[in-house]
Short mmCIF file of C-alpha atoms and ligand atoms in Angstrom, two decimals:
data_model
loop_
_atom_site.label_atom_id
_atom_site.label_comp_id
_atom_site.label_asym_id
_atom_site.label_seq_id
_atom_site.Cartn_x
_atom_site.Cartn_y
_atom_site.Cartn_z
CA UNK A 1 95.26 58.93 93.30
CA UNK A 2 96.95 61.93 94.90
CA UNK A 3 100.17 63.71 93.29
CA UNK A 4 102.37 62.12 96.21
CA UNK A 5 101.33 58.44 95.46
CA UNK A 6 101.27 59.34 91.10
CA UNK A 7 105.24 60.54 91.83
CA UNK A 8 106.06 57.73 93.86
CA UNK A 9 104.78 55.46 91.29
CA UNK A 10 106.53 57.23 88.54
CA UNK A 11 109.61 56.78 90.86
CA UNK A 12 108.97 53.18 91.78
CA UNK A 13 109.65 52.58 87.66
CA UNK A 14 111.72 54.76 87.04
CA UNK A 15 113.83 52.46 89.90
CA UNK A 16 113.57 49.34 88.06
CA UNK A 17 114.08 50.61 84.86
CA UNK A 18 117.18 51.75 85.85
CA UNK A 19 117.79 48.74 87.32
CA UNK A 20 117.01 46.91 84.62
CA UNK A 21 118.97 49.53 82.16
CA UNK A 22 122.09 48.62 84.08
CA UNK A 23 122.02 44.66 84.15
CA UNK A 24 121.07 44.96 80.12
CA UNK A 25 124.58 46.68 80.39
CA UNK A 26 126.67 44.72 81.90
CA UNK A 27 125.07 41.21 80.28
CA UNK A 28 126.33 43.13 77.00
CA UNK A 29 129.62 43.91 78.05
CA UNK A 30 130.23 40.37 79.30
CA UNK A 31 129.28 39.42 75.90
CA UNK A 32 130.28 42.02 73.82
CA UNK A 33 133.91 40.58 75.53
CA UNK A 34 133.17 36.64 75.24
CA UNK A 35 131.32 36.99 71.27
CA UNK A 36 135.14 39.19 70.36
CA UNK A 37 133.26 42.55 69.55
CA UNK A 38 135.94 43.86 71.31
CA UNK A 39 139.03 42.14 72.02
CA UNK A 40 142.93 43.34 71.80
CA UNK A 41 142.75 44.05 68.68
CA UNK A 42 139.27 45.90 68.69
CA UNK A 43 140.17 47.55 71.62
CA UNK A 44 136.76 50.09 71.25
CA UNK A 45 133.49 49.80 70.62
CA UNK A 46 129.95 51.63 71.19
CA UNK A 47 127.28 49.27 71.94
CA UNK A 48 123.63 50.58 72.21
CA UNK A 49 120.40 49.15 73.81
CA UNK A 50 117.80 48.04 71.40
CA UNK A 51 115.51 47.44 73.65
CA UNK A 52 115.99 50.75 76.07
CA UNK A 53 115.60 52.55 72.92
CA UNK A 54 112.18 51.21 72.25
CA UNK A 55 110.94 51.62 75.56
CA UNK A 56 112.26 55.59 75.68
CA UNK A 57 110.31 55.91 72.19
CA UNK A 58 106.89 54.03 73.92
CA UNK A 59 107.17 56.12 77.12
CA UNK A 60 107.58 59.51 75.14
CA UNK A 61 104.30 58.50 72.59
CA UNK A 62 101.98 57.57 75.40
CA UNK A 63 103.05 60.66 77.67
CA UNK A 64 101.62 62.69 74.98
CA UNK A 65 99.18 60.15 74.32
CA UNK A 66 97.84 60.33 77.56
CA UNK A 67 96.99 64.03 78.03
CA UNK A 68 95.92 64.67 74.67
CA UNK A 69 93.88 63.41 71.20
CA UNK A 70 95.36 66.22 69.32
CA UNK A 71 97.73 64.52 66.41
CA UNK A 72 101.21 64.66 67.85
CA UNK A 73 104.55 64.12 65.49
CA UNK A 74 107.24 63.17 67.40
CA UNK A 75 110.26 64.01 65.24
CA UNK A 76 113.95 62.69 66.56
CA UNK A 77 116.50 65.22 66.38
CA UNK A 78 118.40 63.38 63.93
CA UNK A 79 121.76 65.49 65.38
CA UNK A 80 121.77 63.53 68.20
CA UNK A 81 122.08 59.67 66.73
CA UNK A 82 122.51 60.31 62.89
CA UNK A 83 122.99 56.36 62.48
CA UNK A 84 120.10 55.38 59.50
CA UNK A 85 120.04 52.07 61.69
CA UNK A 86 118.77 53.94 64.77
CA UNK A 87 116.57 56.29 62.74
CA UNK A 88 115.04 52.98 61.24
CA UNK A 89 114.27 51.93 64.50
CA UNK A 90 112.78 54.57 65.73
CA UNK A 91 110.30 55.22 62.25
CA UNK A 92 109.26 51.62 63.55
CA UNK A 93 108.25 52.96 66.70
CA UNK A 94 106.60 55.65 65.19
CA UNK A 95 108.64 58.71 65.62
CA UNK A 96 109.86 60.78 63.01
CA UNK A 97 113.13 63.12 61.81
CA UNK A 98 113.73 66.58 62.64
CA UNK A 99 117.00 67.20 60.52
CA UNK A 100 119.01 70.70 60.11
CA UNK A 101 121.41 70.23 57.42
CA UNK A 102 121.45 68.43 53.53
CA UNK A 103 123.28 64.85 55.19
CA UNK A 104 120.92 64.85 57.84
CA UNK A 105 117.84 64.90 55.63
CA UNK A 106 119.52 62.06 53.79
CA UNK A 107 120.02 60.16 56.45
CA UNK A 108 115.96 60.41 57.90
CA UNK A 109 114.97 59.68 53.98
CA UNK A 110 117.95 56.48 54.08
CA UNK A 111 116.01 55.21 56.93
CA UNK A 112 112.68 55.95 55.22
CA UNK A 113 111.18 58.26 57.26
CA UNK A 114 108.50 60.29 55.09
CA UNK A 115 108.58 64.10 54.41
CA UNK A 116 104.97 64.05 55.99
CA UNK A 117 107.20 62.84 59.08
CA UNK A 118 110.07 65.29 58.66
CA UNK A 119 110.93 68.28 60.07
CA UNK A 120 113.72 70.63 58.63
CA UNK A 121 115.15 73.55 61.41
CA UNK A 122 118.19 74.96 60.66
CA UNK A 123 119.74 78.45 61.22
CA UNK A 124 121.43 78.24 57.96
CA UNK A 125 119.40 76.71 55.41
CA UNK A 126 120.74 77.61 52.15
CA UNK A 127 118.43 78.35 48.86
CA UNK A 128 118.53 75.31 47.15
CA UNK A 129 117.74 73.17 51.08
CA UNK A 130 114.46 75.07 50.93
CA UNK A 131 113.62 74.94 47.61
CA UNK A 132 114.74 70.93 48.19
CA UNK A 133 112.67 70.96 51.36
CA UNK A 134 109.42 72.07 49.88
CA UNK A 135 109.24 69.92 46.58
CA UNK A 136 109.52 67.45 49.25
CA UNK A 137 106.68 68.91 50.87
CA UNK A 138 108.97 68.54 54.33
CA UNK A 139 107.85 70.98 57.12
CA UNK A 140 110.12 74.10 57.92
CA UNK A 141 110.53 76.36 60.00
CA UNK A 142 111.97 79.81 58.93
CA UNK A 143 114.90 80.57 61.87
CA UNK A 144 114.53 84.89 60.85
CA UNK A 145 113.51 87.70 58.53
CA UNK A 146 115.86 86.75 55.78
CA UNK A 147 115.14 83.62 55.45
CA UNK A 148 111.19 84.05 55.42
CA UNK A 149 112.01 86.48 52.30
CA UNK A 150 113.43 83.89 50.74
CA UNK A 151 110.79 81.17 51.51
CA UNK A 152 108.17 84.29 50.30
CA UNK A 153 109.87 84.00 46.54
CA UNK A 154 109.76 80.29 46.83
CA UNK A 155 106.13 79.66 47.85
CA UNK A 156 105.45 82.57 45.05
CA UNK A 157 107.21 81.16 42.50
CA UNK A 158 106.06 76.73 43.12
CA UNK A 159 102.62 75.74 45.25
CA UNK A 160 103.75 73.30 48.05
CA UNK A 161 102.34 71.03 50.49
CA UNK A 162 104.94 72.03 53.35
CA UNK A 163 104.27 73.03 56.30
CA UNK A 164 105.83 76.59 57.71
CA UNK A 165 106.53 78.26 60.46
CA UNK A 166 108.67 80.12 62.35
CA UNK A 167 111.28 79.78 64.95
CA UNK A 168 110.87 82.12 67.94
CA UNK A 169 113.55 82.49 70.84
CA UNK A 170 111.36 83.27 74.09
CA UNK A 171 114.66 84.69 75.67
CA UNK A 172 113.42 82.98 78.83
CA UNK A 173 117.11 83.03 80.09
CA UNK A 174 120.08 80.22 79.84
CA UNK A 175 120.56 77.42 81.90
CA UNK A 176 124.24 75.67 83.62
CA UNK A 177 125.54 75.17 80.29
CA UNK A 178 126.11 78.55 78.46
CA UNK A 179 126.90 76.58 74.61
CA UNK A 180 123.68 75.07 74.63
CA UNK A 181 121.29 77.34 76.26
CA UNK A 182 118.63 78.49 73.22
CA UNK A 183 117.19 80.72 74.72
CA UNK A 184 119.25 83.86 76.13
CA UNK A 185 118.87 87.21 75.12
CA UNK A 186 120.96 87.22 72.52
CA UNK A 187 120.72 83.65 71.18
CA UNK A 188 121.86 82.71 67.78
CA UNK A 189 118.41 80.88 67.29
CA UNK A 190 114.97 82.27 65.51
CA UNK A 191 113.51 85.58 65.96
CA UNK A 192 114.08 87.26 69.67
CA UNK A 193 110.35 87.50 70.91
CA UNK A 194 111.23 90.14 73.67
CA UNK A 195 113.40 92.44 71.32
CA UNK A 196 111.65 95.61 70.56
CA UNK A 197 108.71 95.51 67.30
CA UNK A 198 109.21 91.43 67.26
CA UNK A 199 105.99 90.36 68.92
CA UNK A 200 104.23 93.55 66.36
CA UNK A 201 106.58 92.12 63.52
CA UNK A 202 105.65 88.35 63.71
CA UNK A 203 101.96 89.11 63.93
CA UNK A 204 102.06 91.00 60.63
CA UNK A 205 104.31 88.42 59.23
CA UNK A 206 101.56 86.29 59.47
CA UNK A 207 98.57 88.38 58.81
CA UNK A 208 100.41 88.85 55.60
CA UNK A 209 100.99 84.96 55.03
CA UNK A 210 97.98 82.55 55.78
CA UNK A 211 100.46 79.51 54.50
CA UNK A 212 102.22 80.63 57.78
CA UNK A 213 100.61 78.33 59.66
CA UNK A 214 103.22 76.49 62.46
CA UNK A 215 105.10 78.33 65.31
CA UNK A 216 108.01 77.01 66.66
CA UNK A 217 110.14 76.75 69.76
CA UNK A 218 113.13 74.89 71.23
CA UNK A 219 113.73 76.49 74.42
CA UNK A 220 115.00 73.32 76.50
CA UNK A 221 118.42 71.84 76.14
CA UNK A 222 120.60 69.60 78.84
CA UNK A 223 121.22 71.90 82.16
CA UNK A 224 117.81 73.70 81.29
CA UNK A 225 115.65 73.55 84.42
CA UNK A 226 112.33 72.10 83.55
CA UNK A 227 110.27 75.57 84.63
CA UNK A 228 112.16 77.69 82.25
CA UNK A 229 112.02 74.69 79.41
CA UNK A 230 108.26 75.22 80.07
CA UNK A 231 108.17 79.27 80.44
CA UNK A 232 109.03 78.98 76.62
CA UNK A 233 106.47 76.80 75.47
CA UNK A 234 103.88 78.94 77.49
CA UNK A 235 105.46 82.11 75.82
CA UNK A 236 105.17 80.10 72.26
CA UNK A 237 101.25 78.87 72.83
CA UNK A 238 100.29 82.38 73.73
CA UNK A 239 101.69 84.18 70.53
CA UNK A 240 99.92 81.71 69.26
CA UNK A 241 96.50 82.58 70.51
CA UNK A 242 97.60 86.22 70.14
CA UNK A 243 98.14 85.80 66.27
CA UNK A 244 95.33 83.17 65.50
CA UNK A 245 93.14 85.92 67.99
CA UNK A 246 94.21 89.14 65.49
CA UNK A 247 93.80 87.32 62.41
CA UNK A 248 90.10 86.12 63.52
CA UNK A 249 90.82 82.38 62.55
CA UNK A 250 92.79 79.40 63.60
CA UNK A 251 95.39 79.52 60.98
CA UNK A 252 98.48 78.53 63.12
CA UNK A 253 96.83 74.97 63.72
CA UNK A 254 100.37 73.68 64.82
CA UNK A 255 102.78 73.84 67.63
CA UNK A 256 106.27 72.74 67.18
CA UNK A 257 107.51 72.30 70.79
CA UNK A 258 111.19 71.53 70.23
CA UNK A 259 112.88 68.73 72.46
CA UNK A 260 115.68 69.54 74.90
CA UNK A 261 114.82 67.11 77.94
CA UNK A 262 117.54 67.33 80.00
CA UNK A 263 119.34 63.74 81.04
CA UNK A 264 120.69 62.63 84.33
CA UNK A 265 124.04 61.73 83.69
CA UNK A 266 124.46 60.90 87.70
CA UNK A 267 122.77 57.52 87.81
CA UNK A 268 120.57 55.06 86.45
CA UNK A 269 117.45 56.59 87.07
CA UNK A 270 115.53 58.47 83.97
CA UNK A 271 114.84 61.21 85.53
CA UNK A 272 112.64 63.85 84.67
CA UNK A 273 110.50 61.34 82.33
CA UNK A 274 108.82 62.57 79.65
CA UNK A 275 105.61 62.20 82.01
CA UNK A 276 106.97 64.38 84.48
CA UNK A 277 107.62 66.62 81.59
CA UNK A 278 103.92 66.38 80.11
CA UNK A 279 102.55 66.99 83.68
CA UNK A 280 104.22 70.15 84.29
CA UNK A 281 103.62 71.07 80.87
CA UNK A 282 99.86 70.21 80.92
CA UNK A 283 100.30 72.31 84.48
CA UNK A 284 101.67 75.49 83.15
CA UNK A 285 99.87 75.62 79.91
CA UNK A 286 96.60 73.87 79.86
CA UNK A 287 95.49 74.70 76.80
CA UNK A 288 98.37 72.98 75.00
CA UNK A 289 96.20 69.72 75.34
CA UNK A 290 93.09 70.70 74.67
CA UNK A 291 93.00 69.61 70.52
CA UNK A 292 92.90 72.98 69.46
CA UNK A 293 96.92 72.42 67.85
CA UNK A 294 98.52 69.38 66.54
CA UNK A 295 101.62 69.17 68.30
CA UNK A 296 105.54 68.17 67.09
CA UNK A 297 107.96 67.42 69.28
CA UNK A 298 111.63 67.10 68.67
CA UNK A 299 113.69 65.32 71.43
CA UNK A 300 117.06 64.01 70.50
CA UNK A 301 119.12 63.46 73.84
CA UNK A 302 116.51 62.29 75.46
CA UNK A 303 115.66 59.20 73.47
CA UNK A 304 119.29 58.11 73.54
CA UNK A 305 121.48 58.94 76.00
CA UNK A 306 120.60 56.03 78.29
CA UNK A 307 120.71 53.57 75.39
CA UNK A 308 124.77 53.55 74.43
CA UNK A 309 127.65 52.68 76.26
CA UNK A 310 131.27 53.19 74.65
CA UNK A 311 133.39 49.75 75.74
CA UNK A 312 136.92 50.47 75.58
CA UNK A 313 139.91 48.28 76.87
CA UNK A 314 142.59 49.29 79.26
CA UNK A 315 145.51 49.09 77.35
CA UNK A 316 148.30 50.26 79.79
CA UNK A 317 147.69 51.02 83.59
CA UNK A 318 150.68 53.59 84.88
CA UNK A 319 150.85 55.10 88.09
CA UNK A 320 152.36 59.34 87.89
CA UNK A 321 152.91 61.27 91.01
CA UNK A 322 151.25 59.14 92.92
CA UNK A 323 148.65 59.03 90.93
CA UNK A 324 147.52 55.81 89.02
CA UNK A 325 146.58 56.39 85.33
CA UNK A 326 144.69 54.05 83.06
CA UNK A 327 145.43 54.45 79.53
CA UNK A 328 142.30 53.89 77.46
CA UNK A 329 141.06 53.71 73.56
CA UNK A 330 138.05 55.97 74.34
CA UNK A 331 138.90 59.94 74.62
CA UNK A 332 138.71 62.63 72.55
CA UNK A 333 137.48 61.24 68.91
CA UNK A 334 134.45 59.58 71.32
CA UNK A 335 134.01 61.75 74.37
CA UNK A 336 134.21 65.02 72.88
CA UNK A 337 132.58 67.53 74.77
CA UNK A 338 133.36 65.52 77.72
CA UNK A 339 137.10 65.82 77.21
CA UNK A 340 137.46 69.55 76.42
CA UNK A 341 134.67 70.81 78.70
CA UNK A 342 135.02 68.00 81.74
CA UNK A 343 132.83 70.54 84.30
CA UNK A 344 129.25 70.56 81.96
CA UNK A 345 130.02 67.17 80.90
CA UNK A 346 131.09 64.54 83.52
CA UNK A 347 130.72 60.90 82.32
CA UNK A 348 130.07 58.12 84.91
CA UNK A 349 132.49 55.07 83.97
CA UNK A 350 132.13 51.48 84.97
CA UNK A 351 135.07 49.38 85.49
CA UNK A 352 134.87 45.57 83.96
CA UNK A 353 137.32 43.19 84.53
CA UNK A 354 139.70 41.01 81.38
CA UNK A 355 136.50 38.74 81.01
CA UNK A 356 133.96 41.48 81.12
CA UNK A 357 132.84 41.15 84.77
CA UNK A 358 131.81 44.08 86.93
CA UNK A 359 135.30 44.95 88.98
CA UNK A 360 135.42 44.55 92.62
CA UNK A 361 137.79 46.08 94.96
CA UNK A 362 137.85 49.25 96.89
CA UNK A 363 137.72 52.38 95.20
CA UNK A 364 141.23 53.80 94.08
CA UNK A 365 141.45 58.00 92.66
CA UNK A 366 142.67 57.41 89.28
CA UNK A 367 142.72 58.99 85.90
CA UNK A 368 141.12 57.36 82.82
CA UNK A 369 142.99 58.40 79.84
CA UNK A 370 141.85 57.91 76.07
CA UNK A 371 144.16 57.70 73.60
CA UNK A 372 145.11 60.60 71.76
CA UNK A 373 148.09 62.58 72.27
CA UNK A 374 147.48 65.57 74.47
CA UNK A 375 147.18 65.69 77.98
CA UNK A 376 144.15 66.87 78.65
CA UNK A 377 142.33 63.53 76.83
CA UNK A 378 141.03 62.36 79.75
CA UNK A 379 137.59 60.60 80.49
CA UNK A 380 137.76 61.49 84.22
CA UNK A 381 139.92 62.39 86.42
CA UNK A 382 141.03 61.33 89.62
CA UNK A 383 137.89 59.54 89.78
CA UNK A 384 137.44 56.90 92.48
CA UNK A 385 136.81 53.46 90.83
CA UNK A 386 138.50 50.06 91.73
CA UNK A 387 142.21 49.69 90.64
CA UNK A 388 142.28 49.49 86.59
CA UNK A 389 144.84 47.26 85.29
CA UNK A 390 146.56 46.36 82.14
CA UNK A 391 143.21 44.28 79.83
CA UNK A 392 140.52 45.65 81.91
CA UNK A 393 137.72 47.18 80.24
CA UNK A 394 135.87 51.00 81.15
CA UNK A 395 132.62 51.84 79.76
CA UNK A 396 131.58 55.28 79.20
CA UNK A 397 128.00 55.15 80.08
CA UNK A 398 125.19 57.37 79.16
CA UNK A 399 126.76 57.81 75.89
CA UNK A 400 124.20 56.88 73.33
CA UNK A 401 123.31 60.28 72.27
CA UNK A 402 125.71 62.98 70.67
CA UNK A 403 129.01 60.89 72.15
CA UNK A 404 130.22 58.08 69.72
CA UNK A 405 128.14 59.21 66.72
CA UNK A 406 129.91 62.31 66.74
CA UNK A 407 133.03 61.02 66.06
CA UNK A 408 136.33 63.67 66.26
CA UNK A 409 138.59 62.68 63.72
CA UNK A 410 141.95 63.81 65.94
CA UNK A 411 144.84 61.81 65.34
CA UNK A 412 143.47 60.20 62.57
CA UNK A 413 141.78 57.77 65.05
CA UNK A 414 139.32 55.47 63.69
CA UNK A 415 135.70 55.85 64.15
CA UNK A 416 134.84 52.50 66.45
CA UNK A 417 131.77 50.14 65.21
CA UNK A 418 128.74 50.65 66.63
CA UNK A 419 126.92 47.72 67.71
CA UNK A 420 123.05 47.01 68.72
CA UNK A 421 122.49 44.61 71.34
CA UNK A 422 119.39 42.14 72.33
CA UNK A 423 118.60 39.46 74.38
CA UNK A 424 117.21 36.62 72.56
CA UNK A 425 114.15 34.12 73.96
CA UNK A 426 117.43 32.26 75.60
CA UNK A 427 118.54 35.02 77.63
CA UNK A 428 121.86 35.50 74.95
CA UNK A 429 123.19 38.51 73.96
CA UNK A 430 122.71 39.16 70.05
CA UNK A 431 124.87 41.93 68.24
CA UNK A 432 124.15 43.72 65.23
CA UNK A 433 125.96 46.00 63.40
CA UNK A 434 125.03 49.32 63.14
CA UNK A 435 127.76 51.04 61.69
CA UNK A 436 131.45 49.11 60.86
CA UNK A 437 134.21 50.49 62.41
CA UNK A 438 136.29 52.91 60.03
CA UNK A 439 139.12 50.94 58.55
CA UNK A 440 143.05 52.51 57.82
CA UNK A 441 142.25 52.36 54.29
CA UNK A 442 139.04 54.45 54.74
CA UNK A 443 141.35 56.93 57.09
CA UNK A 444 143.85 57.07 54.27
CA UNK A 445 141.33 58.07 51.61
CA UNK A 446 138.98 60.40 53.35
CA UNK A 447 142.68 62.31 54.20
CA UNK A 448 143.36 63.08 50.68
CA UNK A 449 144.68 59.32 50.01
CA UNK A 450 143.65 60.06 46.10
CA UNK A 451 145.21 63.37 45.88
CA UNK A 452 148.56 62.44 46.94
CA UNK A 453 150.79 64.17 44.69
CA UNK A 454 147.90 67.47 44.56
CA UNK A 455 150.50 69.51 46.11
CA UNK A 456 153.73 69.24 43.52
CA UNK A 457 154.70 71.57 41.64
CA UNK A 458 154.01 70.06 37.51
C1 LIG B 1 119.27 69.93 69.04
C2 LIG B 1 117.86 70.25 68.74
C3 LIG B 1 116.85 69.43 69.24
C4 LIG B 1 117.11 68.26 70.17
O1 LIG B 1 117.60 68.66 71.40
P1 LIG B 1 117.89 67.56 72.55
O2 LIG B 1 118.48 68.37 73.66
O3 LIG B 1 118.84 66.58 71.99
O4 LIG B 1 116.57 66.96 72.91
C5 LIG B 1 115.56 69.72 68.87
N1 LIG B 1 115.26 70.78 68.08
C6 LIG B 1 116.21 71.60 67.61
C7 LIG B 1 115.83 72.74 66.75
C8 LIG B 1 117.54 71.37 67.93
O5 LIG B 1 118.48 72.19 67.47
#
């Protein structure tokens, strides 16, 4: 089969899952409104695909599975759903944890994800994280110099059965969305492999270390373009046969690839795939299949995005110079990045009718407000959707990764319940819960509720 038919094919499914993808949705919706997971009273919630997510965690295993019998660890960037529920689910699909701070870890061990199946990054790990991380025998990956002096004292001073490595920044250039490109020049993450001595430096680092024996890389990110994502990972596998080359033996038997798929947040469509990603990788550098490394990867955004929708009802509909405003109970504490930086972050929205039914009608410019009290909470504006009125619902969509579970506490809003859905043998929508939404009486004491006189003078 040529390359033309293999794409097409990979398009032809891609089509139906996102087909699929969106019918899952709005069945939910409609229930999520009928079973009173959301209702006036419950006017948000975050509901999230049980069934997407286990076909995102298949499709990523037999990508890899399919161009290579090397031993791959697929480790979920825990930053991007840190819900033990989720990370649960995705242990049973046989992924593991890449965390990068001391809750994060808990969360992956909460969900019982092994150390053998944990991966600990972080630009900021403190003493007692490593010393933690490598009683644990949890792989890590020093981010600089410092920090591999540290790790020298620690491995000196208590044998472990961790795996190490370091982080390398290919400075392969940024992509369309300057917070989150890893790999500029002058990049907060690992050691600069194009600065002057670095290339010299790392190869003596471990000439001088044969327990250095992982090199690692996270060079993609959302807005990266795939070729540069890739230019990284060549950059990484060929230090990597540099060092191994010097040292006269294959002592860096591991290649931590990072994750950093970019998402479509335009339609339905999963697009690039993670075998689209595989292929080009496979392309550019062949000899990352071979066998010769075991191989981790660590996508996050990829895995999830798809998978949650944030429901939210339309509690007011307004109309301001001319311009009709729905006021929502999704902004801000849910739609974060989306709020404050609308340009690198648009959200598509669906509009559902008082019973949970797609909304028909011509398409109206309108603002979709959240709820929190500045004016720049918006979900979207002047976005052309059919006319919201008062009990309507919006969904945020393409929200399951680093949206809801990344709740912004502002205005003391509470954090909404998350909710998993299937589709039982009868075609009805089950929920469970994943996480319970925050109560007042939570708010109260997480704001000092306990401490309420700490202030008076005695
Ligand atoms: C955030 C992060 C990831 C996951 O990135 P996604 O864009 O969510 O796939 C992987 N590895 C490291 C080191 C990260 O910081």
């Amino acid at each position: 089969m040529g390359i033309r038919e293999n794409a097409q094919d990979t398009a032809d499914s891609a089509a139906t899952t996102g087909e699929q993808l969106a019918d899952r949705r709005d069945a939910a919706v409609r229930a999520a409104v009928e079973q009173g997971v959301v209702g006036p009273d419950t006017p948000i919630a975050a509901l999230l695909d049980i069934a997407g997510i286990r076909r995102s965690a298949a499709a990523l295993r037999s990508a890899f599975a399919s161009a290579t019998s090397a031993p791959v660890l697929h480790a979920f960037a825990v930053k991007a759903s840190p819900l033990v529920p989720v990370l649960r689910l995705l242990r049973e699909e046989g992924l593991g944890a890449e965390v990068a701070s001391p809750g994060e870890l808990a969360l992956a061990r909460a969900a019982g994800i092994g150390p053998g199946a944990t991966v600990l990054d972080s630009p900021a790990k403190t003493p007692a994280e490593l010393r933690e991380a490598l009683a644990l025998g949890i792989a890590l990956n020093a981010d600089n110099r410092q920090e591999l002096s540290r790790i020298d004292a620690l491995v000196a001073s208590a044998p472990t059965r961790s795996p190490i490595g370091i982080r390398i920044n290919p400075q392969t250039g940024g992509g369309s969305i300057e917070a989150l490109s890893t790999a500029t020049s002058t990049s907060k993450f690992g050691v600069a492999l194009r600065d002057e001595g670095a290339r010299d430096w790392l190869i003596q680092a471990y000439t001088d270390r044969p327990w250095l024996t992982r090199l690692h890389i996270h060079s993609g990110s959302q807005g990266i373009p795939l070729a540069l994502h890739v230019a990284g990972i060549r950059d990484l596998y060929e230090l990597a046969e540099e060092i191994n080359a010097r040292i006269g033996r294959r002592q860096i038997d591991t290649l931590d690839i990072g994750g950093g798929l970019s998402v479509n947040f335009a339609s339905d469509e999963e697009t690039p795939t993670y075998a689209d990603f595989v292929r080009e990788v496979a392309r550019a550098v062949p000899g990352l299949f071979t066998g010769s490394y075991g191989l981790v990867t660590e996508f996050g955004r990829s895995l999830l995005a798809k998978h949650g929708t944030i429901l939210a009802r339309v509690e007011y509909a307004k109309s301001a110079g001319g311009r009709p405003v729905a006021v929502t109970h999704a902004g801000a504490q849910v739609a974060t990045r989306t709020v404050y930086a609308p340009h690198s972050w648009p959200l598509r929205i669906a509009a559902y009718d008082p019973k949970g039914r797609p909304k028909q009608g011509p398409e109206v410019a309108q603002d979709v407000a959240g709820p929190a009290c500045f004016a720049g909470d918006l979900l979207a504006a002047d976005r052309p959707l059919p006319l919201l009125e008062q009990d309507d619902w919006v969904a945020a969509l393409d929200t399951g990764a680093y949206y809801f579970a990344h709740h912004y506490a502002y205005n003391s809003l509470a954090r909404p319940g998350i909710h998993g859905f299937s589709t039982d043998a009868d075609g009805r929508v089950r929920f469970a819960v994943v996480r319970a939404a925050q109560t007042v009486e939570e708010i109260v004491l997480e704001s000092g509720g306990e401490h309420a006189g700490a202030l008076l003078s005695d």
